[in-house]
Amino acid sequence: MCAQPTLGFIGAGAMTEALVQGVLAAGWTAPGQIHVTNRSHHGRRAALAARFGVRAHPGKGPVLEACSTIVLAVKPVDMDEVLGEVGPVLRPEHLVISVAAGVTLARLARGLGGHPRLVRAMPNTSCQVRQSATVLAAAPGADKADLEVARAVFSAVGQVLTLPEEAIDAVTGLSGCGPAYVYLMIEALAEAGREVGLPAEVAGSLAAQTVFGASLMALRTGEGPEALRLRVASPGGATLAGLRTLEEAGFAAAVRRAVQSASRRASELGSAPPRRGARVRRHP
Ligand SMILES: NC(=O)c1ccc[n+]([C@@H]2O[C@H](COP(=O)([O-])OP(=O)(O)OC[C@H]3O[C@@H](n4cnc5c(N)ncnc54)[C@H](OP(=O)(O)O)[C@@H]3O)[C@@H](O)[C@H]2O)c1
């Protein structure tokens, strides 16, 4: 019988939680094969262990000892510190996958003392429900098998594409940050539904299901979103009235600007020098 794969996480925040939940839901490995550590937040580690059955450690040593694939899931600003701690204890067989926005493969390799087996991944938090859109970019020193391992991890939690690294900041601005734009759309739809007289619960559920159904149509029918939109909007009808209002308000242009500024910010985050003493706690 094949041993179940091991997976180590440095960082125990939102992205780690989404990935852990997704790979376990997919049955990719067993909870005991997943090892997690963070910087200092003991309660957060304990909560992940209690909720998912994964193994939580106060330091990086046991994670690196137990796992051959290590996911670096810390903020870009904390990455240099982490690379400095992980680099000296890496073994040649370790595959390191970074999900950090903007942190290049060259910077990872430098920080890890030239370790060649590196993959950059840009997933999104829909990993949690196994619907991530993930893009991978492999370092020149990663071999086919390394990319296959990364592909297997992220395929367990959604769709995976492999692209040249130059595309990753653009990917971050679109699909890495994209769930937040869509949540804003759902919030706005739900609020508007309430304003036109629907009960809050009904408006919330109609808004989310409408976005879900439209996404499935765009993914599954093979028709482009423009053709689908034109099919809904019959001349003189209610949809056209709504679309015209969005157009007048500059909806599409605002979305374009959002993706552009998020992509730019991703690239800035990756090149910014580490900031000390500016951490914001978000987990209980
Ligand atoms: N959230 C998203 O939607 C998303 C999507 C795609 C990619 N990403 C990328 O995923 C990465 C993580 O994001 P996140 O949202 O999960 O961040 P987060 O919730 O703030 O979690 C960051 C984690 O990093 C840990 N950490 C910081 N310094 C450390 C150190 N020196 N050693 C060990 N652990 C350390 C923190 O531990 P303490 O709490 O103990 O300080 C915390 O558990 C980011 O680089 C982001 O660009 C995020």
Tab-separated table of C-alpha atoms in Angstrom, residues 27-247:
chain	number	residue	atom	x	y	z
A	27	GLY	CA	-9.231	12.793	0.789
A	28	TRP	CA	-5.825	13.731	-0.653
A	29	THR	CA	-4.153	12.665	2.577
A	30	ALA	CA	-4.965	11.905	6.211
A	31	PRO	CA	-5.119	14.661	8.885
A	32	GLY	CA	-2.149	13.157	10.745
A	33	GLN	CA	0.031	13.611	7.647
A	34	ILE	CA	-0.460	17.373	7.733
A	35	HIS	CA	1.872	19.390	9.974
A	36	VAL	CA	1.375	23.076	10.712
A	37	THR	CA	3.334	25.779	12.476
A	38	ASN	CA	3.076	29.556	12.811
A	39	ARG	CA	5.094	32.280	14.487
A	40	SER	CA	3.607	32.611	17.954
A	41	HIS	CA	-0.149	32.326	18.005
A	42	HIS	CA	-0.645	29.155	20.025
A	43	GLY	CA	-4.451	29.411	20.143
A	44	ARG	CA	-4.647	29.494	16.372
A	45	ARG	CA	-2.501	26.340	16.024
A	46	ALA	CA	-4.510	24.541	18.674
A	47	ALA	CA	-7.754	25.497	16.944
A	48	LEU	CA	-6.563	24.047	13.615
A	49	ALA	CA	-5.451	20.838	15.329
A	50	ALA	CA	-8.757	20.498	17.180
A	51	ARG	CA	-10.872	21.251	14.142
A	52	PHE	CA	-9.057	19.203	11.498
A	53	GLY	CA	-6.949	16.672	13.404
A	54	VAL	CA	-3.728	18.016	11.876
A	55	ARG	CA	-0.493	18.137	13.896
A	56	ALA	CA	0.427	21.558	15.189
A	57	HIS	CA	3.964	22.505	16.289
A	58	PRO	CA	5.414	25.598	17.957
A	59	GLY	CA	8.548	25.470	15.740
A	60	LYS	CA	9.450	24.729	12.137
A	61	GLY	CA	11.854	21.833	12.850
A	62	PRO	CA	9.228	19.083	13.304
A	63	VAL	CA	7.312	20.254	10.223
A	64	LEU	CA	10.419	20.079	8.044
A	65	GLU	CA	11.381	16.784	9.624
A	66	ALA	CA	8.003	15.156	8.968
A	67	CYS	CA	7.102	16.532	5.545
A	68	SER	CA	8.689	16.430	2.121
A	69	THR	CA	6.410	19.106	0.675
A	70	ILE	CA	6.415	22.430	2.510
A	71	VAL	CA	3.937	25.211	1.798
A	72	LEU	CA	5.083	28.708	2.775
A	73	ALA	CA	1.834	30.507	3.650
A	74	VAL	CA	2.995	33.685	5.348
A	75	LYS	CA	2.508	37.314	4.331
A	76	PRO	CA	5.088	38.624	1.850
A	77	VAL	CA	6.416	40.971	4.533
A	78	ASP	CA	7.287	37.982	6.752
A	79	MET	CA	8.820	35.894	3.983
A	80	ASP	CA	12.488	36.869	4.372
A	81	GLU	CA	12.421	35.971	8.066
A	82	VAL	CA	10.851	32.586	7.237
A	83	LEU	CA	13.297	31.861	4.410
A	84	GLY	CA	16.175	32.615	6.764
A	85	GLU	CA	14.839	30.091	9.277
A	86	VAL	CA	13.834	27.369	6.807
A	87	GLY	CA	16.782	27.546	4.388
A	88	PRO	CA	19.474	26.114	6.695
A	89	VAL	CA	17.377	23.057	7.610
A	90	LEU	CA	16.025	22.154	4.172
A	91	ARG	CA	17.020	18.771	2.770
A	92	PRO	CA	17.596	18.201	-0.964
A	93	GLU	CA	14.359	16.203	-1.230
A	94	HIS	CA	12.170	19.022	0.081
A	95	LEU	CA	9.791	20.616	-2.386
A	96	VAL	CA	8.946	24.179	-1.296
A	97	ILE	CA	5.726	25.775	-2.535
A	98	SER	CA	5.123	29.463	-1.816
A	99	VAL	CA	1.650	30.968	-2.018
A	100	ALA	CA	2.834	34.474	-1.104
A	101	ALA	CA	1.730	37.278	-3.396
A	102	GLY	CA	4.541	39.011	-5.264
A	103	VAL	CA	7.458	37.003	-3.839
A	104	THR	CA	9.429	35.841	-6.860
A	105	LEU	CA	11.073	32.472	-7.400
A	106	ALA	CA	14.440	34.258	-7.566
A	107	ARG	CA	13.854	35.819	-4.120
A	108	LEU	CA	12.749	32.464	-2.710
A	109	ALA	CA	15.828	30.728	-4.137
A	110	ARG	CA	18.124	33.442	-2.752
A	111	GLY	CA	16.532	33.289	0.690
A	112	LEU	CA	16.750	29.494	0.749
A	113	GLY	CA	20.432	29.369	-0.114
A	114	GLY	CA	19.891	28.298	-3.725
A	115	HIS	CA	17.438	25.462	-3.028
A	116	PRO	CA	16.266	24.448	-6.516
A	117	ARG	CA	12.983	22.626	-5.888
A	118	LEU	CA	10.603	25.577	-5.766
A	119	VAL	CA	7.117	26.225	-7.072
A	120	ARG	CA	5.084	29.414	-6.767
A	121	ALA	CA	1.350	28.963	-6.461
A	122	MET	CA	-1.441	31.513	-6.547
A	123	PRO	CA	-4.616	29.867	-5.255
A	124	ASN	CA	-7.611	31.595	-3.740
A	125	THR	CA	-9.630	30.993	-0.592
A	126	SER	CA	-12.233	28.976	-2.501
A	127	CYS	CA	-9.790	26.100	-1.800
A	128	GLN	CA	-11.957	25.644	1.254
A	129	VAL	CA	-14.841	24.368	-0.901
A	130	ARG	CA	-12.504	22.810	-3.471
A	131	GLN	CA	-13.234	25.454	-6.094
A	132	SER	CA	-9.973	27.374	-6.193
A	133	ALA	CA	-8.576	28.731	-9.440
A	134	THR	CA	-4.849	28.121	-8.899
A	135	VAL	CA	-1.936	29.057	-11.121
A	136	LEU	CA	1.475	27.409	-10.687
A	137	ALA	CA	4.896	28.540	-11.872
A	138	ALA	CA	7.917	26.296	-11.350
A	139	ALA	CA	11.524	27.358	-10.796
A	140	PRO	CA	14.035	26.191	-13.423
A	141	GLY	CA	15.483	23.767	-10.845
A	142	ALA	CA	12.150	22.064	-10.100
A	143	ASP	CA	11.695	18.848	-12.012
A	144	LYS	CA	8.593	17.358	-13.607
A	145	ALA	CA	7.842	15.325	-10.494
A	146	ASP	CA	7.919	18.483	-8.309
A	147	LEU	CA	5.388	20.196	-10.532
A	148	GLU	CA	3.257	17.041	-10.456
A	149	VAL	CA	3.247	17.084	-6.635
A	150	ALA	CA	2.227	20.757	-6.598
A	151	ARG	CA	-0.409	20.021	-9.207
A	152	ALA	CA	-1.747	17.138	-7.105
A	153	VAL	CA	-2.045	19.330	-3.975
A	154	PHE	CA	-3.865	22.146	-5.732
A	155	SER	CA	-5.952	19.875	-8.008
A	156	ALA	CA	-7.404	18.469	-4.796
A	157	VAL	CA	-8.835	21.921	-4.095
A	158	GLY	CA	-9.897	23.158	-7.532
A	159	GLN	CA	-8.710	23.940	-11.042
A	160	VAL	CA	-4.989	24.290	-11.783
A	161	LEU	CA	-3.130	26.000	-14.614
A	162	THR	CA	0.628	26.240	-15.107
A	163	LEU	CA	1.930	29.534	-16.512
A	164	PRO	CA	5.251	31.360	-16.770
A	165	GLU	CA	6.090	33.251	-13.581
A	166	GLU	CA	5.658	36.636	-15.306
A	167	ALA	CA	1.881	36.028	-15.243
A	168	ILE	CA	1.563	35.558	-11.495
A	169	ASP	CA	1.024	39.187	-10.422
A	170	ALA	CA	-1.750	39.503	-12.993
A	171	VAL	CA	-3.226	36.223	-11.750
A	172	THR	CA	-3.079	37.554	-8.183
A	173	GLY	CA	-5.038	40.673	-9.173
A	174	LEU	CA	-7.660	38.573	-10.942
A	175	SER	CA	-8.242	35.193	-9.307
A	176	GLY	CA	-6.149	35.470	-6.113
A	177	CYS	CA	-8.085	38.540	-4.955
A	178	GLY	CA	-11.143	37.872	-7.119
A	179	PRO	CA	-13.325	36.141	-4.520
A	180	ALA	CA	-13.438	39.426	-2.571
A	181	TYR	CA	-14.709	41.326	-5.619
A	182	VAL	CA	-17.411	38.705	-6.118
A	183	TYR	CA	-18.395	38.830	-2.422
A	184	LEU	CA	-18.796	42.583	-2.819
A	185	MET	CA	-21.081	41.955	-5.785
A	186	ILE	CA	-23.112	39.452	-3.747
A	187	GLU	CA	-23.348	41.901	-0.842
A	188	ALA	CA	-24.503	44.681	-3.159
A	189	LEU	CA	-27.054	42.436	-4.878
A	190	ALA	CA	-28.409	41.273	-1.529
A	191	GLU	CA	-28.630	44.802	-0.157
A	192	ALA	CA	-30.365	45.985	-3.319
A	193	GLY	CA	-32.792	43.061	-3.037
A	194	ARG	CA	-33.675	44.189	0.496
A	195	GLU	CA	-34.152	47.737	-0.711
A	196	VAL	CA	-36.643	46.600	-3.346
A	197	GLY	CA	-38.644	44.771	-0.691
A	198	LEU	CA	-37.292	41.223	-0.245
A	199	PRO	CA	-36.665	39.668	3.178
A	200	ALA	CA	-32.909	39.750	4.016
A	201	GLU	CA	-32.498	35.969	3.993
A	202	VAL	CA	-34.232	35.571	0.659
A	203	ALA	CA	-32.219	38.393	-0.916
A	204	GLY	CA	-28.907	36.925	0.370
A	205	SER	CA	-29.631	33.467	-0.908
A	206	LEU	CA	-30.920	34.664	-4.311
A	207	ALA	CA	-27.812	36.840	-4.735
A	208	ALA	CA	-25.321	34.042	-3.967
A	209	GLN	CA	-27.163	31.419	-6.034
A	210	THR	CA	-27.408	33.839	-8.976
A	211	VAL	CA	-23.627	34.353	-8.991
A	212	PHE	CA	-23.044	30.600	-8.637
A	213	GLY	CA	-25.462	29.721	-11.470
A	214	ALA	CA	-24.052	32.362	-13.807
A	215	SER	CA	-20.490	31.099	-13.101
A	216	LEU	CA	-21.503	27.546	-13.920
A	217	MET	CA	-23.118	28.728	-17.161
A	218	ALA	CA	-19.919	30.580	-18.125
A	219	LEU	CA	-17.802	27.519	-17.296
A	220	ARG	CA	-19.988	24.762	-18.681
A	221	THR	CA	-21.982	25.909	-21.684
A	222	GLY	CA	-18.971	26.770	-23.815
A	223	GLU	CA	-20.580	30.120	-24.667
A	224	GLY	CA	-18.632	33.247	-23.770
A	225	PRO	CA	-19.942	35.565	-21.015
A	226	GLU	CA	-20.797	38.206	-23.612
A	227	ALA	CA	-23.047	35.809	-25.577
A	228	LEU	CA	-24.672	34.663	-22.327
A	229	ARG	CA	-25.266	38.268	-21.256
A	230	LEU	CA	-26.823	39.196	-24.581
A	231	ARG	CA	-29.123	36.177	-24.343
A	232	VAL	CA	-30.489	37.328	-20.947
A	233	ALA	CA	-30.961	40.938	-22.046
A	234	SER	CA	-33.881	41.048	-24.472
A	235	PRO	CA	-34.579	44.409	-26.146
A	236	GLY	CA	-36.719	46.727	-24.046
A	237	GLY	CA	-36.629	44.260	-21.114
A	238	ALA	CA	-35.851	44.557	-17.427
A	239	THR	CA	-32.303	43.089	-17.668
A	240	LEU	CA	-31.312	45.662	-20.255
A	241	ALA	CA	-32.533	48.441	-17.965
A	242	GLY	CA	-30.340	47.044	-15.174
A	243	LEU	CA	-27.314	46.574	-17.448
A	244	ARG	CA	-27.615	50.140	-18.764
A	245	THR	CA	-27.506	51.446	-15.211
A	246	LEU	CA	-24.344	49.433	-14.502
A	247	GLU	CA	-22.790	50.714	-17.689
